[in-house]
């Protein structure tokens, strides 16, 4: 009897889960027909390696980048697919081609993201004494590319608005402005002051795509970048560097939290000004936090150590022995590592975060009635 009751409870419980899954899937039918991506190495599917001489000769242009899925380097900064690839898979689109790829097929959108790029222009950063070492193609350059692309597909602006009405825009920028400032200056407190300007550049980009006709704009915040092996290498544990419970550099976690809060406040204001547009904060910070907290259960052995890299420190990172340099080894099973090269994550880490973001954050937000 007791057993039957238990079986019954289990059955009801399973039904409830099945029903709620059904509801979630029922919600998830936004008529999205294209994705336009702006951003940096988190999203670049091949622009930097075509953007300039440094990009062409960067490690991202050769193996082991891409080794585990594409079996060749595509310009993606990982061992395989990125989150944008998993988003494209979800919508049953082909992987988004890079804008600078002359053979690209843009039937379901375009990827304008350039690895190494910043939200502020290289000129603006230079005035602050910050060098953007890989590319000049900052967010405003990517928006110029978008504008040229639009004029090529729809010379009439109203026609463009119709074309973009069912598109998803992702504007992921501003991480590198902070990265370069930290790496080049190391004075973390002095960086807080530049956050409003960086977010201002992201805001201007959102307003620009809305003017062109965007109706759904997803804007990711910063990762827990203080957990990246490059920073664990730069800020080794000592009295000046406090580590948090996840063994990340606490001062950097605080900085990214400040940046994310500032971004969320800005998005709320923008949303109030544009009630017919869905402006969605994508919580990359908590997607990564959940992954790190559940790392063991998710089958990861290494969370704070590079898979591809070398260094006589616990982060397995060295600035002269970075992934892609001669003689730098790759771990036998990248699926067991969160960090691919110390700055970028592995395909498997990206897949777990992309799935979480779609189900808990992006899909519910874009399918909600305006
Ligand atoms: C581009 O991709 C779409 C499918 O995603 C396909 O139908 C179309 O034929 C492709 N165009 C070219 C020129 O290859
Ligand atoms: C931290 O600072 C205290 C006091 O200056 C010193 O005694 C101690 O050895 C330091 N610890 C480390 C790990 O540097
Ligand atoms: C981590 O585990 C918690 C508690 O079990 C769960 O709520 C959360 O969604 C998990 N996150 C990920 C990324 O798996």
Short mmCIF file of C-alpha atoms and ligand atoms in Angstrom, two decimals:
data_model
loop_
_atom_site.label_atom_id
_atom_site.label_comp_id
_atom_site.label_asym_id
_atom_site.label_seq_id
_atom_site.Cartn_x
_atom_site.Cartn_y
_atom_site.Cartn_z
CA UNK A 1 0.00 0.00 0.00
CA UNK A 2 2.73 2.39 1.08
CA UNK A 3 4.68 1.38 -1.99
CA UNK A 4 1.73 1.99 -4.25
CA UNK A 5 1.22 5.40 -2.73
CA UNK A 6 4.86 6.17 -3.34
CA UNK A 7 4.66 5.01 -6.94
CA UNK A 8 1.60 7.17 -7.38
CA UNK A 9 3.36 10.21 -5.94
CA UNK A 10 6.32 9.57 -8.22
CA UNK A 11 4.03 9.27 -11.20
CA UNK A 12 2.27 12.53 -10.41
CA UNK A 13 5.63 14.16 -9.92
CA UNK A 14 6.85 12.89 -13.30
CA UNK A 15 3.66 14.07 -14.95
CA UNK A 16 4.10 17.48 -13.40
CA UNK A 17 7.63 17.67 -14.78
CA UNK A 18 6.45 16.49 -18.21
CA UNK A 19 3.71 19.09 -18.19
CA UNK A 20 5.98 21.91 -17.16
CA UNK A 21 8.49 20.88 -19.84
CA UNK A 22 5.64 20.90 -22.31
CA UNK A 23 4.65 24.39 -21.21
CA UNK A 24 8.23 25.58 -21.57
CA UNK A 25 8.44 24.06 -25.03
CA UNK A 26 5.03 25.50 -25.90
CA UNK A 27 6.31 28.96 -25.01
CA UNK A 28 9.38 28.45 -27.05
CA UNK A 29 8.15 29.20 -30.48
CA UNK A 30 9.26 32.69 -31.21
CA UNK A 31 9.22 33.28 -34.94
CA UNK A 32 12.92 34.01 -35.06
CA UNK A 33 14.33 33.81 -38.56
CA UNK A 34 17.84 35.20 -38.19
CA UNK A 35 20.51 36.09 -35.63
CA UNK A 36 22.77 39.13 -35.84
CA UNK A 37 25.68 38.78 -33.47
CA UNK A 38 28.08 41.53 -32.35
CA UNK A 39 30.90 40.89 -29.93
CA UNK A 40 34.36 39.55 -29.21
CA UNK A 41 36.12 36.19 -28.89
CA UNK A 42 33.21 34.70 -26.97
CA UNK A 43 31.21 34.86 -30.22
CA UNK A 44 33.63 35.28 -33.15
CA UNK A 45 33.17 32.50 -35.73
CA UNK A 46 35.93 33.71 -38.08
CA UNK A 47 36.26 37.49 -38.35
CA UNK A 48 39.54 38.17 -36.51
CA UNK A 49 41.50 35.68 -38.63
CA UNK A 50 40.35 37.66 -41.71
CA UNK A 51 40.45 41.13 -40.15
CA UNK A 52 44.16 41.91 -40.17
CA UNK A 53 47.71 40.53 -40.28
CA UNK A 54 47.87 39.88 -36.53
CA UNK A 55 44.59 37.97 -36.68
CA UNK A 56 45.70 35.90 -39.66
CA UNK A 57 48.78 34.84 -37.73
CA UNK A 58 47.13 34.47 -34.33
CA UNK A 59 46.92 31.05 -32.63
CA UNK A 60 43.16 31.06 -33.36
CA UNK A 61 43.94 30.56 -37.06
CA UNK A 62 45.40 27.11 -36.53
CA UNK A 63 44.98 23.86 -34.63
CA UNK A 64 44.51 22.88 -31.84
CA UNK A 65 41.76 25.56 -32.00
CA UNK A 66 38.73 23.78 -33.46
CA UNK A 67 40.26 20.30 -33.03
CA UNK A 68 37.30 18.61 -31.36
CA UNK A 69 34.41 19.58 -33.60
CA UNK A 70 35.40 21.28 -36.84
CA UNK A 71 38.73 19.40 -37.00
CA UNK A 72 40.28 22.57 -38.37
CA UNK A 73 40.70 26.12 -37.13
CA UNK A 74 37.72 28.29 -38.04
CA UNK A 75 38.73 31.33 -36.01
CA UNK A 76 36.63 30.23 -33.04
CA UNK A 77 38.51 30.67 -29.77
CA UNK A 78 37.81 27.22 -28.37
CA UNK A 79 38.35 23.54 -29.11
CA UNK A 80 34.93 23.40 -30.81
CA UNK A 81 31.61 25.20 -30.88
CA UNK A 82 30.79 28.45 -29.07
CA UNK A 83 27.56 29.46 -27.37
CA UNK A 84 26.38 31.22 -30.55
CA UNK A 85 26.73 27.89 -32.38
CA UNK A 86 24.50 26.20 -29.80
CA UNK A 87 22.00 29.05 -30.11
CA UNK A 88 22.00 28.56 -33.90
CA UNK A 89 21.51 24.80 -33.44
CA UNK A 90 18.55 25.47 -31.17
CA UNK A 91 16.82 27.56 -33.85
CA UNK A 92 17.82 24.96 -36.48
CA UNK A 93 19.91 27.51 -38.38
CA UNK A 94 23.25 26.78 -39.98
CA UNK A 95 26.19 28.09 -37.92
CA UNK A 96 26.42 31.86 -38.34
CA UNK A 97 29.13 32.76 -40.82
CA UNK A 98 31.58 35.55 -40.15
CA UNK A 99 30.84 38.80 -41.97
CA UNK A 100 34.39 38.94 -43.35
CA UNK A 101 34.07 35.45 -44.83
CA UNK A 102 33.64 36.13 -48.56
CA UNK A 103 32.11 32.68 -49.02
CA UNK A 104 29.71 33.18 -46.09
CA UNK A 105 26.04 32.23 -46.39
CA UNK A 106 23.98 34.81 -44.52
CA UNK A 107 20.55 33.25 -45.05
CA UNK A 108 19.90 33.16 -41.28
CA UNK A 109 21.94 36.09 -40.05
CA UNK A 110 25.47 37.38 -39.83
CA UNK A 111 28.17 37.24 -37.21
CA UNK A 112 30.02 40.57 -36.86
CA UNK A 113 31.91 39.63 -33.68
CA UNK A 114 35.70 40.04 -33.74
CA UNK A 115 37.92 38.31 -31.19
CA UNK A 116 39.86 40.83 -29.13
CA UNK A 117 37.49 43.68 -29.91
CA UNK A 118 36.24 46.25 -27.43
CA UNK A 119 33.10 48.32 -26.85
CA UNK A 120 35.06 51.58 -26.83
CA UNK A 121 37.00 52.48 -29.97
CA UNK A 122 40.73 51.81 -30.01
CA UNK A 123 41.23 55.59 -30.15
CA UNK A 124 39.17 56.21 -27.02
CA UNK A 125 41.05 53.46 -25.18
CA UNK A 126 44.41 54.80 -26.35
CA UNK A 127 43.58 58.17 -24.77
CA UNK A 128 43.27 56.29 -21.48
CA UNK A 129 46.60 54.59 -22.08
CA UNK A 130 44.97 51.25 -22.86
CA UNK A 131 46.10 49.34 -25.92
CA UNK A 132 43.79 47.04 -27.84
CA UNK A 133 46.40 44.62 -29.19
CA UNK A 134 44.55 42.45 -31.70
CA UNK A 135 42.09 44.51 -33.71
CA UNK A 136 40.64 47.96 -34.37
CA UNK A 137 37.25 46.48 -35.21
CA UNK A 138 35.47 47.63 -32.06
CA UNK A 139 31.71 47.62 -31.59
CA UNK A 140 31.15 50.79 -33.66
CA UNK A 141 33.12 49.31 -36.59
CA UNK A 142 30.94 46.18 -36.37
CA UNK A 143 27.86 48.42 -36.50
CA UNK A 144 29.23 50.08 -39.64
CA UNK A 145 29.61 46.63 -41.17
CA UNK A 146 26.01 45.88 -40.22
CA UNK A 147 24.87 49.09 -41.89
CA UNK A 148 26.73 48.25 -45.14
CA UNK A 149 25.30 44.76 -45.02
CA UNK A 150 21.78 46.18 -44.61
CA UNK A 151 22.12 48.58 -47.53
CA UNK A 152 23.24 45.63 -49.64
CA UNK A 153 20.16 43.52 -48.82
CA UNK A 154 17.48 46.21 -48.50
CA UNK A 155 18.15 49.62 -50.01
CA UNK A 156 14.80 50.87 -48.71
CA UNK A 157 14.90 51.46 -44.94
CA UNK A 158 11.27 50.50 -44.34
CA UNK A 159 11.83 47.27 -46.16
CA UNK A 160 14.78 46.66 -43.80
CA UNK A 161 12.51 47.07 -40.79
CA UNK A 162 10.31 44.25 -42.07
CA UNK A 163 13.34 42.09 -42.71
CA UNK A 164 14.62 42.60 -39.16
CA UNK A 165 11.28 42.26 -37.38
CA UNK A 166 11.82 38.58 -36.59
CA UNK A 167 15.53 38.67 -35.99
CA UNK A 168 17.37 38.15 -32.73
CA UNK A 169 20.19 40.61 -32.01
CA UNK A 170 22.95 39.69 -29.57
CA UNK A 171 25.26 42.48 -28.47
CA UNK A 172 28.03 40.99 -26.35
CA UNK A 173 30.74 43.57 -25.78
CA UNK A 174 32.68 45.41 -23.10
CA UNK A 175 34.54 42.48 -21.54
CA UNK A 176 37.83 43.23 -23.28
CA UNK A 177 37.83 46.93 -22.39
CA UNK A 178 38.00 45.78 -18.79
CA UNK A 179 40.36 42.86 -19.53
CA UNK A 180 42.93 45.11 -21.21
CA UNK A 181 42.67 47.70 -18.46
CA UNK A 182 43.31 45.03 -15.80
CA UNK A 183 46.11 43.33 -17.74
CA UNK A 184 47.90 46.53 -18.68
CA UNK A 185 47.41 48.49 -15.48
CA UNK A 186 46.74 45.94 -12.74
CA UNK A 187 45.21 48.77 -10.69
CA UNK A 188 41.74 47.34 -10.26
CA UNK A 189 40.24 50.19 -8.22
CA UNK A 190 41.10 52.66 -10.97
CA UNK A 191 39.02 50.74 -13.50
CA UNK A 192 35.61 51.28 -11.90
CA UNK A 193 35.54 54.81 -13.30
CA UNK A 194 35.57 53.62 -16.90
CA UNK A 195 32.64 51.21 -16.55
CA UNK A 196 29.91 53.83 -17.30
CA UNK A 197 31.65 54.82 -20.54
CA UNK A 198 32.03 51.18 -21.64
CA UNK A 199 28.36 50.48 -20.92
CA UNK A 200 27.52 53.76 -22.70
CA UNK A 201 29.08 52.36 -25.88
CA UNK A 202 27.00 49.18 -25.54
CA UNK A 203 23.89 51.30 -24.98
CA UNK A 204 24.59 53.34 -28.13
CA UNK A 205 24.86 50.09 -30.12
CA UNK A 206 21.52 48.86 -28.76
CA UNK A 207 19.85 52.15 -29.71
CA UNK A 208 21.34 51.95 -33.18
CA UNK A 209 20.04 48.45 -33.94
CA UNK A 210 16.63 49.45 -32.57
CA UNK A 211 16.61 52.40 -34.97
CA UNK A 212 17.28 49.99 -37.81
CA UNK A 213 14.29 47.88 -36.75
CA UNK A 214 15.50 45.35 -34.18
CA UNK A 215 12.67 44.05 -31.99
CA UNK A 216 14.57 41.59 -29.79
CA UNK A 217 17.95 42.46 -28.36
CA UNK A 218 19.87 40.16 -26.04
CA UNK A 219 22.70 41.80 -24.11
CA UNK A 220 25.04 39.55 -22.13
CA UNK A 221 26.87 40.71 -19.05
CA UNK A 222 30.43 39.83 -18.17
CA UNK A 223 31.52 36.36 -17.05
CA UNK A 224 33.12 35.64 -13.70
CA UNK A 225 36.32 36.60 -15.42
CA UNK A 226 38.21 36.50 -12.12
CA UNK A 227 38.01 32.69 -12.37
CA UNK A 228 39.97 32.53 -15.64
CA UNK A 229 43.38 30.87 -15.35
CA UNK A 230 45.08 33.93 -16.90
CA UNK A 231 44.00 36.00 -13.89
CA UNK A 232 44.89 33.29 -11.39
CA UNK A 233 48.33 33.43 -12.99
CA UNK A 234 48.46 37.26 -12.92
CA UNK A 235 47.19 37.55 -9.35
CA UNK A 236 48.79 34.66 -7.48
CA UNK A 237 47.47 34.19 -3.95
CA UNK A 238 49.12 36.55 -1.52
CA UNK A 239 48.03 39.10 1.03
CA UNK A 240 46.82 41.55 -1.57
CA UNK A 241 44.68 39.10 -3.49
CA UNK A 242 41.73 37.58 -1.77
CA UNK A 243 40.19 34.51 -3.22
CA UNK A 244 36.50 33.74 -2.90
CA UNK A 245 34.80 30.41 -2.18
CA UNK A 246 35.12 29.37 -5.84
CA UNK A 247 38.88 30.17 -5.71
CA UNK A 248 38.50 33.16 -8.00
CA UNK A 249 40.11 36.59 -7.62
CA UNK A 250 37.59 38.37 -5.45
CA UNK A 251 38.47 41.91 -6.55
CA UNK A 252 37.77 40.93 -10.16
CA UNK A 253 34.50 39.25 -9.24
CA UNK A 254 33.48 42.50 -7.54
CA UNK A 255 34.45 44.49 -10.63
CA UNK A 256 32.40 42.28 -12.97
CA UNK A 257 29.47 42.42 -10.55
CA UNK A 258 29.63 46.22 -10.64
CA UNK A 259 29.81 46.19 -14.44
CA UNK A 260 26.86 43.78 -14.69
CA UNK A 261 24.74 45.80 -12.26
CA UNK A 262 25.47 48.95 -14.24
CA UNK A 263 24.51 47.20 -17.46
CA UNK A 264 21.25 45.88 -15.97
CA UNK A 265 20.29 49.33 -14.75
CA UNK A 266 21.00 50.75 -18.23
CA UNK A 267 18.94 48.01 -19.90
CA UNK A 268 15.98 48.75 -17.60
CA UNK A 269 16.08 52.41 -18.63
CA UNK A 270 16.31 51.48 -22.30
CA UNK A 271 13.44 49.03 -21.93
CA UNK A 272 11.25 51.78 -20.48
CA UNK A 273 12.04 54.00 -23.47
CA UNK A 274 11.32 51.22 -25.98
CA UNK A 275 8.30 49.29 -24.68
CA UNK A 276 7.72 47.49 -28.00
CA UNK A 277 11.23 46.06 -28.13
CA UNK A 278 12.34 43.16 -25.96
CA UNK A 279 15.64 44.00 -24.34
CA UNK A 280 16.99 41.02 -22.44
CA UNK A 281 19.91 40.84 -20.03
CA UNK A 282 21.70 37.52 -20.58
CA UNK A 283 23.17 36.39 -17.29
CA UNK A 284 26.53 34.95 -18.36
CA UNK A 285 27.81 35.57 -14.82
CA UNK A 286 25.36 33.20 -13.16
CA UNK A 287 25.51 30.71 -16.04
CA UNK A 288 29.22 30.38 -15.35
CA UNK A 289 28.78 30.43 -11.58
CA UNK A 290 26.29 27.55 -11.75
CA UNK A 291 28.70 25.63 -13.92
CA UNK A 292 31.59 26.14 -11.49
CA UNK A 293 29.46 25.30 -8.46
CA UNK A 294 28.20 22.09 -10.07
CA UNK A 295 31.44 21.29 -11.89
CA UNK A 296 32.06 17.92 -10.25
CA UNK A 297 28.49 16.73 -10.75
CA UNK A 298 28.73 17.88 -14.37
CA UNK A 299 31.82 15.73 -14.89
CA UNK A 300 34.56 18.36 -14.90
CA UNK A 301 37.89 17.54 -13.27
CA UNK A 302 39.50 20.92 -13.86
CA UNK A 303 37.81 24.27 -13.37
CA UNK A 304 40.68 26.68 -12.79
CA UNK A 305 43.40 25.14 -14.92
CA UNK A 306 43.91 25.39 -18.69
CA UNK A 307 43.45 22.34 -20.88
CA UNK A 308 45.67 23.79 -23.58
CA UNK A 309 48.56 25.58 -21.96
CA UNK A 310 51.73 25.32 -19.93
CA UNK A 311 53.06 26.90 -16.79
CA UNK A 312 54.64 25.95 -13.50
CA UNK A 313 51.63 27.20 -11.55
CA UNK A 314 48.32 25.67 -10.55
CA UNK A 315 46.54 27.49 -13.42
CA UNK A 316 48.80 25.70 -15.97
CA UNK A 317 49.20 29.05 -17.71
CA UNK A 318 52.27 30.91 -18.91
CA UNK A 319 52.31 34.06 -21.01
CA UNK A 320 55.14 32.75 -23.23
CA UNK A 321 53.58 29.29 -23.49
CA UNK A 322 50.03 29.96 -24.48
CA UNK A 323 47.79 27.57 -26.37
CA UNK A 324 48.76 27.29 -30.02
CA UNK A 325 52.44 28.13 -29.43
CA UNK A 326 54.98 25.51 -30.44
CA UNK A 327 55.30 22.60 -28.03
CA UNK A 328 52.35 23.61 -25.84
CA UNK A 329 50.37 20.47 -24.98
CA UNK A 330 46.60 19.90 -25.02
CA UNK A 331 45.03 17.81 -22.26
CA UNK A 332 43.82 14.34 -23.27
CA UNK A 333 40.13 15.02 -22.63
CA UNK A 334 39.07 18.67 -23.07
CA UNK A 335 35.50 17.71 -22.05
CA UNK A 336 36.77 17.42 -18.48
CA UNK A 337 38.09 21.00 -18.39
CA UNK A 338 36.13 24.25 -18.08
CA UNK A 339 38.92 26.44 -19.43
CA UNK A 340 40.35 25.75 -22.85
CA UNK A 341 43.29 28.17 -23.07
CA UNK A 342 43.12 30.23 -19.89
CA UNK A 343 40.90 32.95 -21.40
CA UNK A 344 38.28 31.00 -23.36
CA UNK A 345 36.21 28.04 -22.34
CA UNK A 346 35.93 24.57 -23.78
CA UNK A 347 33.10 23.57 -26.10
CA UNK A 348 31.53 21.47 -23.38
CA UNK A 349 31.52 24.34 -20.88
CA UNK A 350 29.98 26.60 -23.53
CA UNK A 351 27.31 24.00 -24.30
CA UNK A 352 26.25 23.71 -20.66
CA UNK A 353 26.06 27.49 -20.29
CA UNK A 354 24.24 27.95 -23.62
CA UNK A 355 21.60 25.35 -22.66
CA UNK A 356 21.11 26.96 -19.26
CA UNK A 357 20.87 30.46 -20.76
CA UNK A 358 18.35 29.40 -23.41
CA UNK A 359 16.06 27.57 -20.99
CA UNK A 360 16.27 29.80 -17.93
CA UNK A 361 16.90 33.22 -19.36
CA UNK A 362 16.74 33.97 -23.09
CA UNK A 363 13.80 31.90 -24.37
CA UNK A 364 11.39 32.77 -21.54
CA UNK A 365 12.27 36.46 -21.92
CA UNK A 366 11.92 36.73 -25.70
CA UNK A 367 8.72 34.72 -25.88
CA UNK A 368 6.93 36.71 -23.17
CA UNK A 369 4.23 39.00 -24.55
CA UNK A 370 5.40 42.59 -24.93
C1 LIG B 1 22.47 29.14 -47.76
O1 LIG B 1 21.94 28.29 -46.76
C2 LIG B 1 20.58 27.95 -46.94
C3 LIG B 1 20.13 27.04 -45.82
O2 LIG B 1 20.47 27.49 -44.62
C4 LIG B 1 20.39 27.24 -48.26
O3 LIG B 1 19.02 26.97 -48.46
C5 LIG B 1 20.94 28.09 -49.39
O4 LIG B 1 20.88 27.34 -50.59
C6 LIG B 1 22.38 28.51 -49.12
N1 LIG B 1 22.81 29.42 -50.16
C7 LIG B 1 23.90 29.24 -50.88
C8 LIG B 1 24.21 30.28 -51.89
O5 LIG B 1 24.63 28.27 -50.71
C1 LIG B 2 50.78 38.57 5.09
O1 LIG B 2 51.18 39.73 5.79
C2 LIG B 2 51.58 39.50 7.15
C3 LIG B 2 51.85 40.83 7.84
O2 LIG B 2 52.45 41.74 6.97
C4 LIG B 2 52.81 38.59 7.15
O3 LIG B 2 53.22 38.32 8.48
C5 LIG B 2 52.49 37.32 6.44
O4 LIG B 2 53.63 36.48 6.35
C6 LIG B 2 51.94 37.57 5.04
N1 LIG B 2 51.48 36.34 4.41
C7 LIG B 2 51.78 36.00 3.16
C8 LIG B 2 51.23 34.69 2.65
O5 LIG B 2 52.44 36.71 2.43
C1 LIG B 3 23.54 23.66 -10.45
O1 LIG B 3 22.85 22.99 -9.44
C2 LIG B 3 21.76 23.71 -8.89
C3 LIG B 3 21.20 22.94 -7.71
O2 LIG B 3 21.13 21.57 -7.98
C4 LIG B 3 20.73 23.95 -10.00
O3 LIG B 3 19.65 24.71 -9.49
C5 LIG B 3 21.39 24.70 -11.13
O4 LIG B 3 20.48 24.89 -12.20
C6 LIG B 3 22.61 23.95 -11.61
N1 LIG B 3 23.29 24.73 -12.62
C7 LIG B 3 23.82 24.18 -13.71
C8 LIG B 3 24.49 25.11 -14.66
O5 LIG B 3 23.80 22.99 -13.95
#
